[in-house]
mmCIF file of C-alpha atoms and ligand atoms in Angstrom:
data_model
loop_
_atom_site.group_PDB
_atom_site.id
_atom_site.type_symbol
_atom_site.label_atom_id
_atom_site.label_comp_id
_atom_site.label_asym_id
_atom_site.label_seq_id
_atom_site.Cartn_x
_atom_site.Cartn_y
_atom_site.Cartn_z
ATOM 1 C CA UNK O 74 35.527 -81.625 29.652
ATOM 2 C CA UNK O 75 32.154 -81.975 31.346
ATOM 3 C CA UNK O 76 31.619 -79.417 34.124
ATOM 4 C CA UNK O 77 31.844 -81.197 37.459
ATOM 5 C CA UNK O 78 31.961 -78.502 40.154
ATOM 6 C CA UNK O 79 29.006 -77.742 42.411
ATOM 7 C CA UNK O 80 29.653 -74.545 44.349
ATOM 8 C CA UNK O 81 28.535 -74.674 47.993
ATOM 9 C CA UNK O 82 26.659 -71.423 48.596
ATOM 10 C CA UNK O 83 27.295 -71.219 52.327
ATOM 11 C CA UNK O 84 26.041 -67.639 52.644
ATOM 12 C CA UNK O 85 23.633 -65.956 55.035
ATOM 13 C CA UNK O 86 22.188 -63.738 52.306
ATOM 14 C CA UNK O 87 20.422 -64.652 49.072
ATOM 15 C CA UNK O 88 21.715 -61.505 47.346
ATOM 16 C CA UNK O 89 25.334 -62.428 48.116
ATOM 17 C CA UNK O 90 24.746 -65.968 46.884
ATOM 18 C CA UNK O 91 23.110 -64.808 43.635
ATOM 19 C CA UNK O 92 25.878 -62.226 42.999
ATOM 20 C CA UNK O 93 28.550 -64.885 43.439
ATOM 21 C CA UNK O 94 26.818 -67.396 41.214
ATOM 22 C CA UNK O 95 26.226 -64.809 38.487
ATOM 23 C CA UNK O 96 29.997 -64.245 38.274
ATOM 24 C CA UNK O 97 30.953 -67.902 37.828
ATOM 25 C CA UNK O 98 27.911 -69.654 36.434
ATOM 26 C CA UNK O 99 29.543 -70.586 33.121
ATOM 27 C CA UNK O 100 32.246 -72.555 34.950
ATOM 28 C CA UNK O 101 30.063 -74.683 37.228
ATOM 29 C CA UNK O 102 27.712 -77.651 36.918
ATOM 30 C CA UNK O 103 25.378 -76.369 39.613
ATOM 31 C CA UNK O 104 24.862 -74.914 43.061
ATOM 32 C CA UNK O 105 24.637 -76.564 46.448
ATOM 33 C CA UNK O 106 22.235 -74.898 48.837
ATOM 34 C CA UNK O 107 22.798 -75.927 52.431
ATOM 35 C CA UNK O 108 20.732 -75.548 55.560
ATOM 36 C CA UNK O 109 21.961 -72.014 56.330
ATOM 37 C CA UNK O 110 20.965 -70.427 53.015
ATOM 38 C CA UNK O 111 17.813 -72.525 52.740
ATOM 39 C CA UNK O 112 16.720 -71.410 56.221
ATOM 40 C CA UNK O 113 17.083 -67.831 55.042
ATOM 41 C CA UNK O 114 15.685 -67.914 51.517
ATOM 42 C CA UNK O 115 13.540 -71.071 51.199
ATOM 43 C CA UNK O 116 11.905 -71.736 47.869
ATOM 44 C CA UNK O 117 12.328 -68.177 46.717
ATOM 45 C CA UNK O 118 16.055 -68.891 46.527
ATOM 46 C CA UNK O 119 15.533 -72.121 44.622
ATOM 47 C CA UNK O 120 13.528 -70.204 42.016
ATOM 48 C CA UNK O 121 16.336 -67.638 41.563
ATOM 49 C CA UNK O 122 18.961 -70.299 40.891
ATOM 50 C CA UNK O 123 16.656 -72.248 38.611
ATOM 51 C CA UNK O 124 16.189 -69.042 36.577
ATOM 52 C CA UNK O 125 19.971 -68.883 36.147
ATOM 53 C CA UNK O 126 19.731 -72.278 34.433
ATOM 54 C CA UNK O 127 21.732 -74.154 37.070
ATOM 55 C CA UNK O 128 21.183 -77.599 38.560
ATOM 56 C CA UNK O 129 20.157 -77.394 42.201
ATOM 57 C CA UNK O 130 21.568 -79.634 44.889
ATOM 58 C CA UNK O 131 19.640 -79.119 48.147
ATOM 59 C CA UNK O 132 21.807 -80.287 51.033
ATOM 60 C CA UNK O 133 19.310 -80.877 53.836
ATOM 61 C CA UNK O 134 21.045 -84.062 55.105
ATOM 62 C CA UNK O 135 17.763 -85.665 56.152
ATOM 63 C CA UNK O 136 17.864 -88.151 59.034
ATOM 64 C CA UNK O 137 14.560 -88.924 60.787
ATOM 65 C CA UNK O 138 11.975 -91.679 61.054
ATOM 66 C CA UNK O 139 11.269 -93.227 57.622
ATOM 67 C CA UNK O 140 7.749 -91.812 57.306
ATOM 68 C CA UNK O 141 8.887 -88.262 57.997
ATOM 69 C CA UNK O 142 11.826 -88.468 55.593
ATOM 70 C CA UNK O 143 9.544 -89.900 52.914
ATOM 71 C CA UNK O 144 7.094 -87.007 53.320
ATOM 72 C CA UNK O 145 9.875 -84.399 53.318
ATOM 73 C CA UNK O 146 11.318 -85.812 50.082
ATOM 74 C CA UNK O 147 7.805 -85.694 48.578
ATOM 75 C CA UNK O 148 7.461 -82.054 49.664
ATOM 76 C CA UNK O 149 10.787 -81.123 48.038
ATOM 77 C CA UNK O 150 9.777 -83.010 44.892
ATOM 78 C CA UNK O 151 6.579 -80.959 44.703
ATOM 79 C CA UNK O 152 8.646 -77.742 44.206
ATOM 80 C CA UNK O 153 9.922 -79.253 40.935
ATOM 81 C CA UNK O 154 13.236 -77.380 41.193
ATOM 82 C CA UNK O 155 15.658 -79.680 42.959
ATOM 83 C CA UNK O 156 17.787 -82.241 41.135
ATOM 84 C CA UNK O 157 19.830 -83.627 44.069
ATOM 85 C CA UNK O 158 18.818 -83.958 47.732
ATOM 86 C CA UNK O 159 20.897 -85.401 50.587
ATOM 87 C CA UNK O 160 19.915 -87.980 53.184
ATOM 88 C CA UNK O 161 22.156 -89.647 55.791
ATOM 89 C CA UNK O 162 23.000 -93.253 54.901
ATOM 90 C CA UNK O 163 23.380 -93.831 58.666
ATOM 91 C CA UNK O 164 19.586 -93.406 58.803
ATOM 92 C CA UNK O 165 19.679 -97.068 57.684
ATOM 93 C CA UNK O 166 17.932 -99.120 55.009
ATOM 94 C CA UNK O 167 14.282 -98.559 55.985
ATOM 95 C CA UNK O 168 14.748 -94.799 55.977
ATOM 96 C CA UNK O 169 16.648 -94.774 52.685
ATOM 97 C CA UNK O 170 14.090 -97.070 51.052
ATOM 98 C CA UNK O 171 11.220 -94.843 52.226
ATOM 99 C CA UNK O 172 13.024 -91.762 50.899
ATOM 100 C CA UNK O 173 13.601 -93.403 47.521
ATOM 101 C CA UNK O 174 9.922 -94.416 47.270
ATOM 102 C CA UNK O 175 8.869 -90.777 47.087
ATOM 103 C CA UNK O 176 11.920 -89.386 45.227
ATOM 104 C CA UNK O 177 10.541 -89.553 41.672
ATOM 105 C CA UNK O 178 12.749 -87.314 39.524
ATOM 106 C CA UNK O 179 14.861 -86.203 42.485
ATOM 107 C CA UNK O 180 18.209 -87.956 42.784
ATOM 108 C CA UNK O 181 18.987 -88.818 46.400
ATOM 109 C CA UNK O 182 22.590 -88.639 47.619
ATOM 110 C CA UNK O 183 23.551 -90.461 50.802
ATOM 111 C CA UNK O 184 26.094 -88.887 53.149
ATOM 112 C CA UNK O 185 28.768 -91.453 54.122
ATOM 113 C CA UNK O 186 31.922 -90.843 56.190
ATOM 114 C CA UNK O 187 33.918 -87.683 55.846
ATOM 115 C CA UNK O 188 35.386 -87.519 59.297
ATOM 116 C CA UNK O 189 38.577 -88.937 60.731
ATOM 117 C CA UNK O 190 38.615 -92.297 62.467
ATOM 118 C CA UNK O 191 38.837 -90.608 65.869
ATOM 119 C CA UNK O 192 35.580 -88.802 65.148
ATOM 120 C CA UNK O 193 33.908 -92.125 64.332
ATOM 121 C CA UNK O 194 35.059 -93.511 67.659
ATOM 122 C CA UNK O 195 33.704 -90.424 69.383
ATOM 123 C CA UNK O 196 30.175 -91.450 68.374
ATOM 124 C CA UNK O 197 30.683 -95.095 69.292
ATOM 125 C CA UNK O 198 31.488 -96.479 65.825
ATOM 126 C CA UNK O 199 34.131 -99.184 66.187
ATOM 127 C CA UNK O 200 34.544 -99.907 62.457
ATOM 128 C CA UNK O 201 37.593 -98.646 60.605
ATOM 129 C CA UNK O 202 36.842 -95.745 58.245
ATOM 130 C CA UNK O 203 37.113 -98.158 55.292
ATOM 131 C CA UNK O 204 34.691 -100.713 56.735
ATOM 132 C CA UNK O 205 32.238 -98.007 57.746
ATOM 133 C CA UNK O 206 32.304 -96.549 54.232
ATOM 134 C CA UNK O 207 31.702 -100.003 52.710
ATOM 135 C CA UNK O 208 28.766 -100.591 55.045
ATOM 136 C CA UNK O 209 27.161 -97.212 54.287
ATOM 137 C CA UNK O 210 27.778 -97.389 50.536
ATOM 138 C CA UNK O 211 26.230 -100.865 50.451
ATOM 139 C CA UNK O 212 23.140 -99.423 52.166
ATOM 140 C CA UNK O 213 22.979 -96.770 49.430
ATOM 141 C CA UNK O 214 23.268 -99.459 46.739
ATOM 142 C CA UNK O 215 20.660 -101.715 48.354
ATOM 143 C CA UNK O 216 18.136 -98.913 48.698
ATOM 144 C CA UNK O 217 18.679 -97.865 45.093
ATOM 145 C CA UNK O 218 19.465 -94.200 45.722
ATOM 146 C CA UNK O 219 21.355 -92.326 43.041
ATOM 147 C CA UNK O 220 24.621 -91.448 44.726
ATOM 148 C CA UNK O 221 26.734 -90.768 47.778
ATOM 149 C CA UNK O 222 28.631 -87.930 49.400
ATOM 150 C CA UNK O 223 32.133 -89.099 50.207
ATOM 151 C CA UNK O 224 35.712 -87.939 50.444
ATOM 152 C CA UNK O 225 37.588 -88.014 47.134
ATOM 153 C CA UNK O 226 39.984 -90.341 48.967
ATOM 154 C CA UNK O 227 37.218 -92.974 48.824
ATOM 155 C CA UNK O 228 36.436 -92.870 45.083
ATOM 156 C CA UNK O 229 38.373 -96.077 44.246
ATOM 157 C CA UNK O 230 36.850 -97.992 47.158
ATOM 158 C CA UNK O 231 33.334 -96.894 46.167
ATOM 159 C CA UNK O 232 33.946 -97.797 42.519
ATOM 160 C CA UNK O 233 34.975 -101.300 43.623
ATOM 161 C CA UNK O 234 31.425 -101.633 45.026
ATOM 162 C CA UNK O 235 29.457 -99.826 42.304
ATOM 163 C CA UNK O 236 30.187 -98.410 38.875
ATOM 164 C CA UNK O 237 26.818 -96.678 38.803
ATOM 165 C CA UNK O 238 26.636 -94.554 41.947
ATOM 166 C CA UNK O 239 27.236 -90.845 41.503
ATOM 167 C CA UNK O 240 29.932 -89.629 43.904
ATOM 168 C CA UNK O 241 29.898 -86.046 45.203
ATOM 169 C CA UNK O 242 33.116 -85.063 46.984
ATOM 170 C CA UNK O 243 33.453 -82.185 49.463
ATOM 171 C CA UNK O 244 36.804 -81.488 51.122
ATOM 172 C CA UNK O 245 38.504 -80.281 47.937
ATOM 173 C CA UNK O 246 41.536 -78.233 48.984
ATOM 174 C CA UNK O 247 44.673 -77.160 47.159
ATOM 175 C CA UNK O 248 46.587 -75.292 49.844
ATOM 176 C CA UNK O 249 47.737 -76.253 53.310
ATOM 177 C CA UNK O 250 44.683 -74.846 55.084
ATOM 178 C CA UNK O 251 42.198 -77.703 55.453
ATOM 179 C CA UNK O 252 39.838 -75.552 57.578
ATOM 180 C CA UNK O 253 37.424 -78.012 59.244
ATOM 181 C CA UNK O 254 37.738 -80.653 56.504
ATOM 182 C CA UNK O 255 39.682 -83.737 57.599
ATOM 183 C CA UNK O 256 39.927 -85.999 54.546
ATOM 184 C CA UNK O 257 40.919 -83.668 51.725
ATOM 185 C CA UNK O 258 42.220 -83.852 48.160
ATOM 186 C CA UNK O 259 43.246 -81.210 45.617
ATOM 187 C CA UNK O 260 41.028 -80.623 42.582
ATOM 188 C CA UNK O 261 43.909 -81.786 40.357
ATOM 189 C CA UNK O 262 44.169 -85.133 42.183
ATOM 190 C CA UNK O 263 40.362 -85.464 42.332
ATOM 191 C CA UNK O 264 40.266 -85.005 38.555
ATOM 192 C CA UNK O 265 42.699 -87.892 38.030
ATOM 193 C CA UNK O 266 40.405 -90.231 39.972
ATOM 194 C CA UNK O 267 37.035 -88.865 38.825
ATOM 195 C CA UNK O 268 34.900 -90.413 36.088
ATOM 196 C CA UNK O 269 31.888 -88.687 34.564
ATOM 197 C CA UNK O 270 29.710 -89.674 37.544
ATOM 198 C CA UNK O 271 31.966 -87.872 40.040
ATOM 199 C CA UNK O 272 31.478 -84.250 41.103
ATOM 200 C CA UNK O 273 33.452 -81.857 43.315
ATOM 201 C CA UNK O 274 31.589 -79.830 45.948
ATOM 202 C CA UNK O 275 33.609 -76.701 46.702
ATOM 203 C CA UNK O 276 32.606 -73.875 49.030
ATOM 204 C CA UNK O 277 35.066 -71.581 50.796
ATOM 205 C CA UNK O 278 37.959 -72.015 48.319
ATOM 206 C CA UNK O 279 35.632 -70.447 45.706
ATOM 207 C CA UNK O 280 33.308 -68.112 47.590
ATOM 208 C CA UNK O 281 35.853 -66.444 49.907
ATOM 209 C CA UNK O 282 37.832 -63.652 48.220
ATOM 210 C CA UNK O 283 37.489 -63.305 44.458
ATOM 211 C CA UNK O 284 35.251 -66.118 43.111
ATOM 212 C CA UNK O 285 36.236 -65.504 39.472
ATOM 213 C CA UNK O 286 39.976 -65.754 40.160
ATOM 214 C CA UNK O 287 39.468 -68.621 42.603
ATOM 215 C CA UNK O 288 37.596 -70.836 40.170
ATOM 216 C CA UNK O 289 39.949 -69.945 37.334
ATOM 217 C CA UNK O 290 42.901 -71.152 39.447
ATOM 218 C CA UNK O 291 41.090 -74.360 40.375
ATOM 219 C CA UNK O 292 40.208 -75.180 36.770
ATOM 220 C CA UNK O 293 43.697 -74.273 35.523
ATOM 221 C CA UNK O 294 45.228 -76.621 38.089
ATOM 222 C CA UNK O 295 44.272 -79.573 35.875
ATOM 223 C CA UNK O 296 45.665 -78.151 32.634
HETATM 224 O O1 C5P Z 486 33.801 -74.725 52.216
HETATM 225 P P1 C5P Z 486 33.955 -76.179 51.869
HETATM 226 O O2 C5P Z 486 34.559 -76.416 50.510
HETATM 227 O O3 C5P Z 486 34.620 -76.966 52.968
HETATM 228 O O4 C5P Z 486 32.456 -76.679 51.778
HETATM 229 C C1 C5P Z 486 32.113 -78.017 51.709
HETATM 230 C C2 C5P Z 486 30.636 -78.145 51.616
HETATM 231 O O5 C5P Z 486 30.331 -79.516 51.571
HETATM 232 C C3 C5P Z 486 29.872 -77.547 52.806
HETATM 233 O O6 C5P Z 486 28.741 -76.859 52.279
HETATM 234 C C4 C5P Z 486 29.424 -78.722 53.610
HETATM 235 O O7 C5P Z 486 28.129 -78.584 54.145
HETATM 236 C C5 C5P Z 486 29.396 -79.834 52.570
HETATM 237 N N1 C5P Z 486 29.581 -81.146 53.145
HETATM 238 C C6 C5P Z 486 30.699 -81.521 53.848
HETATM 239 N N2 C5P Z 486 30.740 -82.747 54.424
HETATM 240 C C7 C5P Z 486 29.690 -83.573 54.308
HETATM 241 C C8 C5P Z 486 28.563 -83.221 53.583
HETATM 242 C C9 C5P Z 486 28.563 -81.985 52.996
HETATM 243 O O8 C5P Z 486 31.658 -80.744 53.939
HETATM 244 N N3 C5P Z 486 29.695 -84.744 54.912
#
């Protein structure tokens, strides 16, 4: 089976992140570097992971005026190390279109809805979760970006709108402890829904404790 796990390297030290990745790199499709690690290690970190032969997903979740997002995407492209970069679909069409104009070989992924309905209401969104996801995914489709970040619970809905979009799913949990994730799914259930354009983004269930045993258990859960 094609490898479909991106490990979220939510560490405050590059050494810890590199040690963890070195232990599990044969089992994963790539690494996700978020704002915490990127703030600490910058491009130096990107180079290290590139040297390990892994695809790099830089999770900066850009959301700004279109011109600034466009220039930031161009700056990331100039490093020539990043394969996937996140932007917020709620930045709206003009921002997404501007980002895509300078993306070149970088594949942009648009963050959709991962929160509960009550959280949507808390920021003044009156749409149901389903309608909000449809609206944001349609913005991603219209602006021609490569994929979206969404709960695995939304894979079927997103596939009813597009067969082409890549779908990256955080919130993968097997046990009872959801931590701060609200819309979760086990890796086994994700795998039943996933096609070859779907990827799991998994952080704490892999990096906390013993990463080798953790990923082994996750992969064996589908056998
Ligand atoms: O530790 P856990 O598996 O919950 O990590 C999930 C990762 O996915 C985190 O790095 C988080 O930043 C990321 N993510 C998320 N929700 C989003 C976008 C990204 O949990 N909307």
